[in-house]
Coordinates of C-alpha atoms in Angstrom, one line a residue:
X1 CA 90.2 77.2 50.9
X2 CA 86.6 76.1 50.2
X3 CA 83.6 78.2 51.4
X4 CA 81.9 75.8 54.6
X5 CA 78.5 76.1 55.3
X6 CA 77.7 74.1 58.1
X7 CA 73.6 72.6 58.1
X8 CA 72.0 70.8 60.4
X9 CA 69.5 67.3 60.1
X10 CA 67.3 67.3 62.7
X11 CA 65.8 69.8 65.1
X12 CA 67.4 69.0 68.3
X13 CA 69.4 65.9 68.5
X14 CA 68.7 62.3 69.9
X15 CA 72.4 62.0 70.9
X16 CA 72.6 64.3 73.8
X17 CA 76.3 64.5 74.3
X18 CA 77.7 65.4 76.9
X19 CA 80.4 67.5 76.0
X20 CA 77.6 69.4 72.9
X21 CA 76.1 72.7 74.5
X22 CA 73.1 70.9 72.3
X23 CA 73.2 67.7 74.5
X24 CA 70.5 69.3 76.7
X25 CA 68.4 70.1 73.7
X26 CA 65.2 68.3 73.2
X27 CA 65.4 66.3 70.1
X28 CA 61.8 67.7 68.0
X29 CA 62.1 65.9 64.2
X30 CA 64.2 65.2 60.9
X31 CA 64.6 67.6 58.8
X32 CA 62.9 67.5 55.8
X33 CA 64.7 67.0 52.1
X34 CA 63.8 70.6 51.3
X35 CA 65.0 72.4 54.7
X36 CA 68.2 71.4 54.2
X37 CA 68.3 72.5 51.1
X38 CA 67.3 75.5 52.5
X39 CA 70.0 76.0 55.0
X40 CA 72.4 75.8 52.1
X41 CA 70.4 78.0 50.0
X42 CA 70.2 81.0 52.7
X43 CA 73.8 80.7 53.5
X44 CA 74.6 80.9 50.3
X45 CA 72.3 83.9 49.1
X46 CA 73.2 85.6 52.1
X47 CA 76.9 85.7 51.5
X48 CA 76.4 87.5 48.4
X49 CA 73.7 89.7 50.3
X50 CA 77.2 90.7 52.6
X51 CA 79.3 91.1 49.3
X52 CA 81.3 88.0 49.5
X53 CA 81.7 86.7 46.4
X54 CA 81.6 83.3 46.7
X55 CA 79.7 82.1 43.7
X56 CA 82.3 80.8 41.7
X57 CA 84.3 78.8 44.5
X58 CA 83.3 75.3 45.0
X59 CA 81.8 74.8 48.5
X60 CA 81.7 72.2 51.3
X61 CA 78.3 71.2 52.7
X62 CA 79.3 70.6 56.5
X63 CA 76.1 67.9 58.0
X64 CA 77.7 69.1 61.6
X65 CA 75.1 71.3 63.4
X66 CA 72.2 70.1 65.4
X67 CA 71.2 66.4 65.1
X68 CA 72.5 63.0 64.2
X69 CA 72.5 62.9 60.3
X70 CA 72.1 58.8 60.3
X71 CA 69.4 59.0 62.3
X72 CA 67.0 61.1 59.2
X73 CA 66.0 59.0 56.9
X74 CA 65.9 62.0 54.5
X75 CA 69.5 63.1 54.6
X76 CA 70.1 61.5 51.1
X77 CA 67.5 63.1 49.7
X78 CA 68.4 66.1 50.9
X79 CA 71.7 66.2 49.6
X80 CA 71.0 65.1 46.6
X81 CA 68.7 68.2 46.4
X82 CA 71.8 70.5 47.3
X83 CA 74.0 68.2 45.0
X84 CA 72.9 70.5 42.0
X85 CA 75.1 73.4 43.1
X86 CA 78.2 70.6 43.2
X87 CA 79.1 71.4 46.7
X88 CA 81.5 68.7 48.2
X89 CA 80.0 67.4 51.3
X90 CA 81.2 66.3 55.2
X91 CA 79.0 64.2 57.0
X92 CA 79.6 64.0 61.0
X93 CA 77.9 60.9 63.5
X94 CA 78.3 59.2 66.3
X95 CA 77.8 56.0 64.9
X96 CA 74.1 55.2 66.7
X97 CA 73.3 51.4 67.1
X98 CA 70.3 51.0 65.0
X99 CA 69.5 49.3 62.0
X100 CA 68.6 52.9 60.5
X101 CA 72.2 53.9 61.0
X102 CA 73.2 51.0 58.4
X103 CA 70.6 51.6 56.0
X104 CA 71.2 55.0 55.7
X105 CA 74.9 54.5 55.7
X106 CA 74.6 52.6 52.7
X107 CA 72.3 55.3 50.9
X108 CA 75.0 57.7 51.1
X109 CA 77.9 55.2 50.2
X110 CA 75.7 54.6 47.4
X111 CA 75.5 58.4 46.5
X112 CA 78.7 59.0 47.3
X113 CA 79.9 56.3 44.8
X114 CA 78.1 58.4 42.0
X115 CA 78.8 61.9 42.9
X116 CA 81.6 64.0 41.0
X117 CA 82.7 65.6 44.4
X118 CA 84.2 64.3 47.9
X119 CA 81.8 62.9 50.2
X120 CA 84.0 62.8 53.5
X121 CA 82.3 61.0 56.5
X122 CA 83.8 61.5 60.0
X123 CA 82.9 59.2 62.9
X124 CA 82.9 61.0 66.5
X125 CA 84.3 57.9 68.1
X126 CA 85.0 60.3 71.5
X127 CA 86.7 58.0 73.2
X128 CA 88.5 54.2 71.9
X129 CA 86.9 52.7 75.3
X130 CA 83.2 51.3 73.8
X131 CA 82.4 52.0 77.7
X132 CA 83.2 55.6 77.6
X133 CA 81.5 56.4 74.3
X134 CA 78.5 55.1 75.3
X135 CA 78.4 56.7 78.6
X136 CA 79.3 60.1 76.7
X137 CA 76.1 59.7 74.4
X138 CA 72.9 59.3 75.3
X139 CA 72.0 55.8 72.8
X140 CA 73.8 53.0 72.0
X141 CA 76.7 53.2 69.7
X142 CA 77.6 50.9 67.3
X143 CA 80.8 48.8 68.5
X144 CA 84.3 49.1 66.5
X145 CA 83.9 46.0 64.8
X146 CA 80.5 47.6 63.5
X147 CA 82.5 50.8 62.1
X148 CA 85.4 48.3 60.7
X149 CA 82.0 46.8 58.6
X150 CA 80.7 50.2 57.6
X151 CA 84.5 51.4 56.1
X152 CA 84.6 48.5 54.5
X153 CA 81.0 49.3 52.9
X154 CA 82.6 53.1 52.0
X155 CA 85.7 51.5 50.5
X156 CA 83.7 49.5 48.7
X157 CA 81.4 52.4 47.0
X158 CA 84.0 55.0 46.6
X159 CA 87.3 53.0 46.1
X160 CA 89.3 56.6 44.9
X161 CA 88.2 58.2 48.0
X162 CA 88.1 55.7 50.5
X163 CA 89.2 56.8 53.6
X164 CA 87.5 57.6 57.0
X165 CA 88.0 60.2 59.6
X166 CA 87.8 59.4 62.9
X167 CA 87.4 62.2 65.5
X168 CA 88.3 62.4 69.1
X169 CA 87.1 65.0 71.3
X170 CA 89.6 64.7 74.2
X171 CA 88.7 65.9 77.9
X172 CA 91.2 65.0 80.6
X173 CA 89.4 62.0 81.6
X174 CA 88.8 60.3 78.5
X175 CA 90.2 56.8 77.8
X176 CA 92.6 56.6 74.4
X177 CA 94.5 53.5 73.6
X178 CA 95.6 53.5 70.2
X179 CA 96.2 49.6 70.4
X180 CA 92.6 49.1 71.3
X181 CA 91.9 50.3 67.4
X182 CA 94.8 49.8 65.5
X183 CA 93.7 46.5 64.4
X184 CA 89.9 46.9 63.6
X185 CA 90.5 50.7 62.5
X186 CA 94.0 50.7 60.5
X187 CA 96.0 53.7 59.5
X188 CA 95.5 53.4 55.9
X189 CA 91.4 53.4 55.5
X190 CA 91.3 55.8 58.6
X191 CA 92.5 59.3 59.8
X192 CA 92.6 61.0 63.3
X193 CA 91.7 64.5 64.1
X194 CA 91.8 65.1 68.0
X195 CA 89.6 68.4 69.3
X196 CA 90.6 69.2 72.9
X197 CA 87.1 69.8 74.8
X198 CA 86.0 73.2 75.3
X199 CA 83.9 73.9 78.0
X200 CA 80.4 74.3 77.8
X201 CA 77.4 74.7 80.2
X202 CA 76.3 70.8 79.5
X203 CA 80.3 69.9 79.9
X204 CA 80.4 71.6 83.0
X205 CA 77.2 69.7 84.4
X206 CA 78.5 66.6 83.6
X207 CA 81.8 67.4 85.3
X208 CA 84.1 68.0 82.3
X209 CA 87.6 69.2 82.5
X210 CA 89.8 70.0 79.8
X211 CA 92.8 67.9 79.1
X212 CA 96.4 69.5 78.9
X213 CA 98.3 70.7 76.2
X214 CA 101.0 67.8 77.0
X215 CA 98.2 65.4 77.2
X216 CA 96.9 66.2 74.1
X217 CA 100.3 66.1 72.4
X218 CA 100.8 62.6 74.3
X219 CA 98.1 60.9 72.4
X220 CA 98.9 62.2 69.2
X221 CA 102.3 61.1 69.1
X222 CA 101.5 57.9 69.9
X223 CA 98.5 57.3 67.1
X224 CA 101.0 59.0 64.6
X225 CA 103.6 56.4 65.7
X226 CA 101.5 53.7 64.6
X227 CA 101.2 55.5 61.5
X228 CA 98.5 57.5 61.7
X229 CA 97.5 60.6 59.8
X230 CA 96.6 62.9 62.4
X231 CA 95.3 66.6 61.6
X232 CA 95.9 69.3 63.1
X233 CA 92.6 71.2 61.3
X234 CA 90.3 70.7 64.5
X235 CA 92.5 72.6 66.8
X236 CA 91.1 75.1 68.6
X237 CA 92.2 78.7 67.8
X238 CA 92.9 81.1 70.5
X239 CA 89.6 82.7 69.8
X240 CA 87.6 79.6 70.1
X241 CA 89.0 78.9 73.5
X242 CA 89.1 82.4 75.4
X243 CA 84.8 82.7 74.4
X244 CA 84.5 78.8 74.7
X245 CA 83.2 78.4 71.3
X246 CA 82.7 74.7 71.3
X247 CA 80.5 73.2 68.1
X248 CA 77.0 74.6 68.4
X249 CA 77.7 77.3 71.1
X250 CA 76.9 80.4 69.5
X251 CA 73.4 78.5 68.6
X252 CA 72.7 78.0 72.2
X253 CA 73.6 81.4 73.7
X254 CA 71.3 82.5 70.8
X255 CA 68.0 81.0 71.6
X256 CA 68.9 82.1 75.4
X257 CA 69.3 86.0 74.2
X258 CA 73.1 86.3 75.0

């Protein structure tokens, strides 16, 4: 497997979540072209610093940790920047509403359409009910027909590697309807990967609960009968879920000392 380093794109995050441990965060600013080059660079130094030798294995540049990547206007840049050590990247959003998200979007289609190695996006859709999603984030989102416009706009630039994932982060109140999507978001531009919540202090003030094993099993069975593609990657292991290690948890209990 490829060596991940996971970066963020802003300093705090505009999206405040509700199921993030982040979502309480203030957001501050963008990062700038050269921090996140940074974040890659320290990672990367510091492995061999610890003796693992990971300088001749191609990496994966994870845009997952604090921050909505669409919303910095300096995200291409910055990848282009980290593009000289020919990492592949993954780029994670909640789709915001704005006309930055489009703009943006079509920067790194663009890139991605010129770069020797895998640009994957993956939409956090959280929900298939526009209602939910928006309620779960703290902006507007952009409506499914949007993100139809946007894959088409992907397909487009990268024809060879073309296809979308779209994540669901599944708490046991969550709405999921495959046939609300299966039109707008078909099976063969787009993938599933479902991630059961896992509580965090911001879930738990917003009155989270996790869903059940036979829930979660329920919806996947019925997106992969429509023919779906639905990983199993984001399952939680047994580690993650007996210390609650949720995306962005171990950042939080750091700046509070734990």
């Amino acid at each position: 497997p490829k060596p991940i380093i996971k970066i963020s794109s802003q300093i705090g995050c505009p999206a405040h979540c509700k199921f993030c441990d982040l979502g309480d965060a203030p957001f501050r600013r963008n990062l700038l072209p050269h921090e996140l080059l940074q974040q890659f660079q320290y990672m990367y130094e510091l492995s061999s610093e610890l003796g693992i030798r990971i300088g001749n294995k191609q990496h994966k540049v994870n845009v997952a940790g604090s921050g909505e990547p669409l919303l910095n206007k300096h995200l291409v840049d910055g990848l282009k920047l980290i593009a000289e050590y020919e990492p592949s990247f993954k780029v994670c959003t909640v789709a915001p509403k704005s006309k930055a998200t489009i703009e943006n979007f079509k920067r790194l289609a663009e890139f991605g359409g010129s770069y020797a190695h895998p640009i994957q996006i993956q939409i956090s859709l959280i929900s298939t009910s526009q209602l939910h999603r928006e309620q779960s984030v703290g902006m507007p989102l952009l409506v499914l027909d949007q993100i139809s416009a946007l894959g088409k706009l992907w397909r487009a630039a990268n024809p060879v590697r073309s296809q979308i994932n779209l994540s669901l982060i599944l708490a046991a109140d969550t709405p999921v309807d495959v046939a609300e999507i299966v039109k707008l978001l078909p099976p063969e531009h787009y993938r599933f990967r479902f991630r059961p919540y896992i509580p965090t202090n911001h879930g738990r003030q917003n009155a989270l609960r996790q869903i059940s094993n036979d829930q979660m099993e329920e919806v996947k069975a019925a997106f992969r009968a429509e023919g779906y593609y639905v990983g199993e990657e984001a399952t939680p292991t047994a580690t993650e879920q007996t210390f609650e290690l949720a995306s962005n948890v171990s950042r939080k209990r750091v700046d509070q000392g734990q």
